[in-house]
CSV table of C-alpha atoms and ligand atoms in Angstrom, one decimal:
chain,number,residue,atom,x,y,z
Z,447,UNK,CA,119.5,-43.1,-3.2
Z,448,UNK,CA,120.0,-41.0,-6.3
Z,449,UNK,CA,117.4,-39.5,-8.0
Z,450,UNK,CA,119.2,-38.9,-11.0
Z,451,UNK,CA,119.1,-41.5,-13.9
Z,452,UNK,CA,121.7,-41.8,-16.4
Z,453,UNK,CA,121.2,-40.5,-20.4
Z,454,UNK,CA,124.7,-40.2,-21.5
Z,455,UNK,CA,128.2,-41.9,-20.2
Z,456,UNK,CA,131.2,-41.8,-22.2
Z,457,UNK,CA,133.5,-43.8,-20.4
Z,458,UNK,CA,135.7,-46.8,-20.3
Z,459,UNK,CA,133.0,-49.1,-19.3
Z,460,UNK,CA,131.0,-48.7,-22.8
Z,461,UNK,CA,132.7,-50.6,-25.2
Z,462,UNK,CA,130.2,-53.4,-27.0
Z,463,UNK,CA,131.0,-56.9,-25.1
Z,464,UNK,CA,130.9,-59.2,-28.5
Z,465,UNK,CA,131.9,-56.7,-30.6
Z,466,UNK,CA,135.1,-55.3,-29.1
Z,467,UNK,CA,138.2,-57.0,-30.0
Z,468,UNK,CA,139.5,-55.9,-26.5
Z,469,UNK,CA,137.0,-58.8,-25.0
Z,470,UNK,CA,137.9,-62.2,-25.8
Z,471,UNK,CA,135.6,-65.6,-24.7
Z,472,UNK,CA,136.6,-67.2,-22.1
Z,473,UNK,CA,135.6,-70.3,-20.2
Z,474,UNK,CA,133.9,-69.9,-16.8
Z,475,UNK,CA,137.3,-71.4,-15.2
Z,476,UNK,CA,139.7,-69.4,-17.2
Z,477,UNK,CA,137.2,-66.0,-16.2
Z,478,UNK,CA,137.4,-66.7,-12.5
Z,479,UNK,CA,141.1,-67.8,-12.7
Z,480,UNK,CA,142.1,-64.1,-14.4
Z,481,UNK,CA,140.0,-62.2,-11.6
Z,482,UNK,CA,138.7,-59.5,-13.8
Z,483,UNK,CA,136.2,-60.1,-16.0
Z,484,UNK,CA,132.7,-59.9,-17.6
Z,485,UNK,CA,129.8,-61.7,-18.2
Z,486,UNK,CA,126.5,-61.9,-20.7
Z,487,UNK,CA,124.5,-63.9,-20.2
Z,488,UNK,CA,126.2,-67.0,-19.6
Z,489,UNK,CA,129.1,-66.2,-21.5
Z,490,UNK,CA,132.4,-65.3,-20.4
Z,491,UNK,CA,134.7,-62.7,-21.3
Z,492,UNK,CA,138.1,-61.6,-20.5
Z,493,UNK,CA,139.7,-57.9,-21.5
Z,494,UNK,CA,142.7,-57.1,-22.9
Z,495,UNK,CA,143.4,-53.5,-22.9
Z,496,UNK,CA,146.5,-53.4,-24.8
Z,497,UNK,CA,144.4,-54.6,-27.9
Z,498,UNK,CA,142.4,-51.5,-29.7
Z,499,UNK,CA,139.1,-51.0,-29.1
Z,500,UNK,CA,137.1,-52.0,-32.1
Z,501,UNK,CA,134.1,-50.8,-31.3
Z,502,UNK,CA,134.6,-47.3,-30.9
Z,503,UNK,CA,132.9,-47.0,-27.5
Z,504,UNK,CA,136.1,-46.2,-26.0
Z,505,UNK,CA,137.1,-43.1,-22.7
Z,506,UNK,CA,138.0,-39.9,-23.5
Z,507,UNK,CA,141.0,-38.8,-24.5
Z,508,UNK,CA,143.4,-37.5,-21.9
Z,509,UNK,CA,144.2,-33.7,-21.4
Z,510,UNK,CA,147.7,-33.0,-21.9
Z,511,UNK,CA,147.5,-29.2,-22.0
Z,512,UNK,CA,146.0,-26.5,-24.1
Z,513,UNK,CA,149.6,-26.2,-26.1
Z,514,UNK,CA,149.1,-29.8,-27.1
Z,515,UNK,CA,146.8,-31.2,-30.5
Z,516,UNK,CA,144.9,-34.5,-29.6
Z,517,UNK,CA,145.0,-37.8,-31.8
Z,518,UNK,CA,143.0,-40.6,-31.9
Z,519,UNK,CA,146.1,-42.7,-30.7
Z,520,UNK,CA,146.5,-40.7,-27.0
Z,521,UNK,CA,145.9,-41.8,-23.9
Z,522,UNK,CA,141.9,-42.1,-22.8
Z,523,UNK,CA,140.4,-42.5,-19.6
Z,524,UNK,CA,137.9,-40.7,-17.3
Z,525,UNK,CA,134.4,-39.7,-18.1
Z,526,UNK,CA,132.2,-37.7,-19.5
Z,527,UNK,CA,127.8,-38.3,-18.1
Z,528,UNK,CA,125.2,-36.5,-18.1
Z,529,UNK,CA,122.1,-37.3,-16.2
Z,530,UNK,CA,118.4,-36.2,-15.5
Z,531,UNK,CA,115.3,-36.6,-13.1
Z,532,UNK,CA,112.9,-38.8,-13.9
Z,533,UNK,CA,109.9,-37.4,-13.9
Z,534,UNK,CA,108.1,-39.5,-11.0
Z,535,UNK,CA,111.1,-37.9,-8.8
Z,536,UNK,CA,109.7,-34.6,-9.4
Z,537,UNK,CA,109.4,-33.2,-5.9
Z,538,UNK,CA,105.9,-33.1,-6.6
Z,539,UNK,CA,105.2,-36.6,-6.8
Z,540,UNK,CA,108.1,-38.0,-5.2
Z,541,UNK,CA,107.4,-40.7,-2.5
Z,542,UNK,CA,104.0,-41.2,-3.6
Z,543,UNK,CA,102.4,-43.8,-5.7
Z,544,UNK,CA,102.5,-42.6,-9.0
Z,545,UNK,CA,105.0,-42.3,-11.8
Z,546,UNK,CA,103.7,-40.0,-13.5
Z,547,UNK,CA,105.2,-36.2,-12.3
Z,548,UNK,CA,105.3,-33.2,-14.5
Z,549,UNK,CA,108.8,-32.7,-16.1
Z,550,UNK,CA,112.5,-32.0,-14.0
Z,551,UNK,CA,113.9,-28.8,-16.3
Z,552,UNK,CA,117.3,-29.9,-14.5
Z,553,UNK,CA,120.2,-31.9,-15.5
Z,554,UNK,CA,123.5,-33.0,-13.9
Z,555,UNK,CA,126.6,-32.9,-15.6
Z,556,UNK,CA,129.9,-34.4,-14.3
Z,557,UNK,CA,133.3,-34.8,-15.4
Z,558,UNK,CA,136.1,-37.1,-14.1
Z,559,UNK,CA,139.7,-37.0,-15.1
Z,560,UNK,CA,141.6,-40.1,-15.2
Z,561,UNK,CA,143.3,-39.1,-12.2
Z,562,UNK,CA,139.9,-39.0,-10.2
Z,563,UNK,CA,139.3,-35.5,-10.0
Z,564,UNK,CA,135.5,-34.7,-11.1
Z,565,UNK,CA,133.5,-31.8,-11.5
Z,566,UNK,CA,130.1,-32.0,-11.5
Z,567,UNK,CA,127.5,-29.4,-11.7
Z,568,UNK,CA,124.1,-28.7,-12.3
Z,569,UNK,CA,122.4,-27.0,-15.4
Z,570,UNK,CA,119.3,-25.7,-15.8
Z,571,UNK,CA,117.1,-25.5,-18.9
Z,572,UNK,CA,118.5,-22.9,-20.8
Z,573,UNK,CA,121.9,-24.0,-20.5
Z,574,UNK,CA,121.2,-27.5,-21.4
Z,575,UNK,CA,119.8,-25.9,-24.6
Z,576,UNK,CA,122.9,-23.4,-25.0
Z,577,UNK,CA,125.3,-26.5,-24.7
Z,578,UNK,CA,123.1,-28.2,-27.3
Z,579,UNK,CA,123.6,-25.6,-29.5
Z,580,UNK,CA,127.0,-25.3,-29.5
Z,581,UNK,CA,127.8,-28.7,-29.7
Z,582,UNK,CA,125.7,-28.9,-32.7
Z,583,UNK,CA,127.1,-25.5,-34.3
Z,584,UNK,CA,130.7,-27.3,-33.6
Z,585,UNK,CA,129.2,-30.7,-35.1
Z,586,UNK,CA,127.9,-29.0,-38.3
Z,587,UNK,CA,131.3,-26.4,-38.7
Z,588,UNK,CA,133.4,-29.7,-39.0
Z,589,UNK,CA,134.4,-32.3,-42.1
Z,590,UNK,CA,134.5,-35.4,-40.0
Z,591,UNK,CA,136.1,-36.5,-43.4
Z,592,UNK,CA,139.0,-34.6,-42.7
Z,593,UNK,CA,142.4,-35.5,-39.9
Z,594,UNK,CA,142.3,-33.8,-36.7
F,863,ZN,ZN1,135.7,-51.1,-27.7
């Protein structure tokens, strides 16, 4: 069993069921007929992925080299999460009654390419704070008004 608990997953499996006009409803019948599809609640829904997502929730983009500018319109797939230990799975407190644990200063992060290739490592800390800050220097450097 995992210890980890997810805070962050950019993926294919995000996009808002309801919202996305890559999920249509469906009847139970038609859902079960198509194979693949999802459920809230007791509604139905079947996927489409050659509509655009609507909701924005959507993969990555695909690497296709560092000689080659990314669009909005590329390929996507793979995924991007990070996770963290609770703080009853502190090793501390783990296995006994409590949830309560003093904090875990560690974080996992893993990558997988589309092709299934993954990297996942480990940070500590500090280097969750310096990837912080330079994801928000990069955030606050940029006109998200402006193309690519
Ligand atoms: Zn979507």
């Amino acid at each position: 069993m995992s210890i980890y608990a997810t805070w962050l997953s950019i993926d294919d499996e995000s996009h808002i069921i309801g919202e996305c006009a890559q999920y249509a409803r469906a009847t139970a019948e038609e859902a079960r007929a198509a194979g693949g599809y999802a459920v809230s609640g007791d509604r139905y829904w079947l996927r489409d992925r050659s509509v655009a997502c609507s909701c924005g929730q959507q993969a990555p983009i695909i690497y296709e080299g560092s000689h080659i500018n990314p669009s909005a319109e590329d390929p996507r797939g793979g995924a991007v999460l990070f996770c963290a230990i609770p703080n009853h799975c502190h090793p501390s407190v783990r296995g006994t009654d409590t949830d309560d644990g003093p904090s875990v200063n560690y974080g996992r992060l893993a990558v997988y390419q589309d092709d299934g290739e993954s990297c996942t490592l480990v940070l500590d800390r500090k280097q969750i704070a310096q990837l912080r800050d330079t994801l928000t220097e990069w955030l606050d450097s940029r006109d998200p008004e402006e193309a690519l």
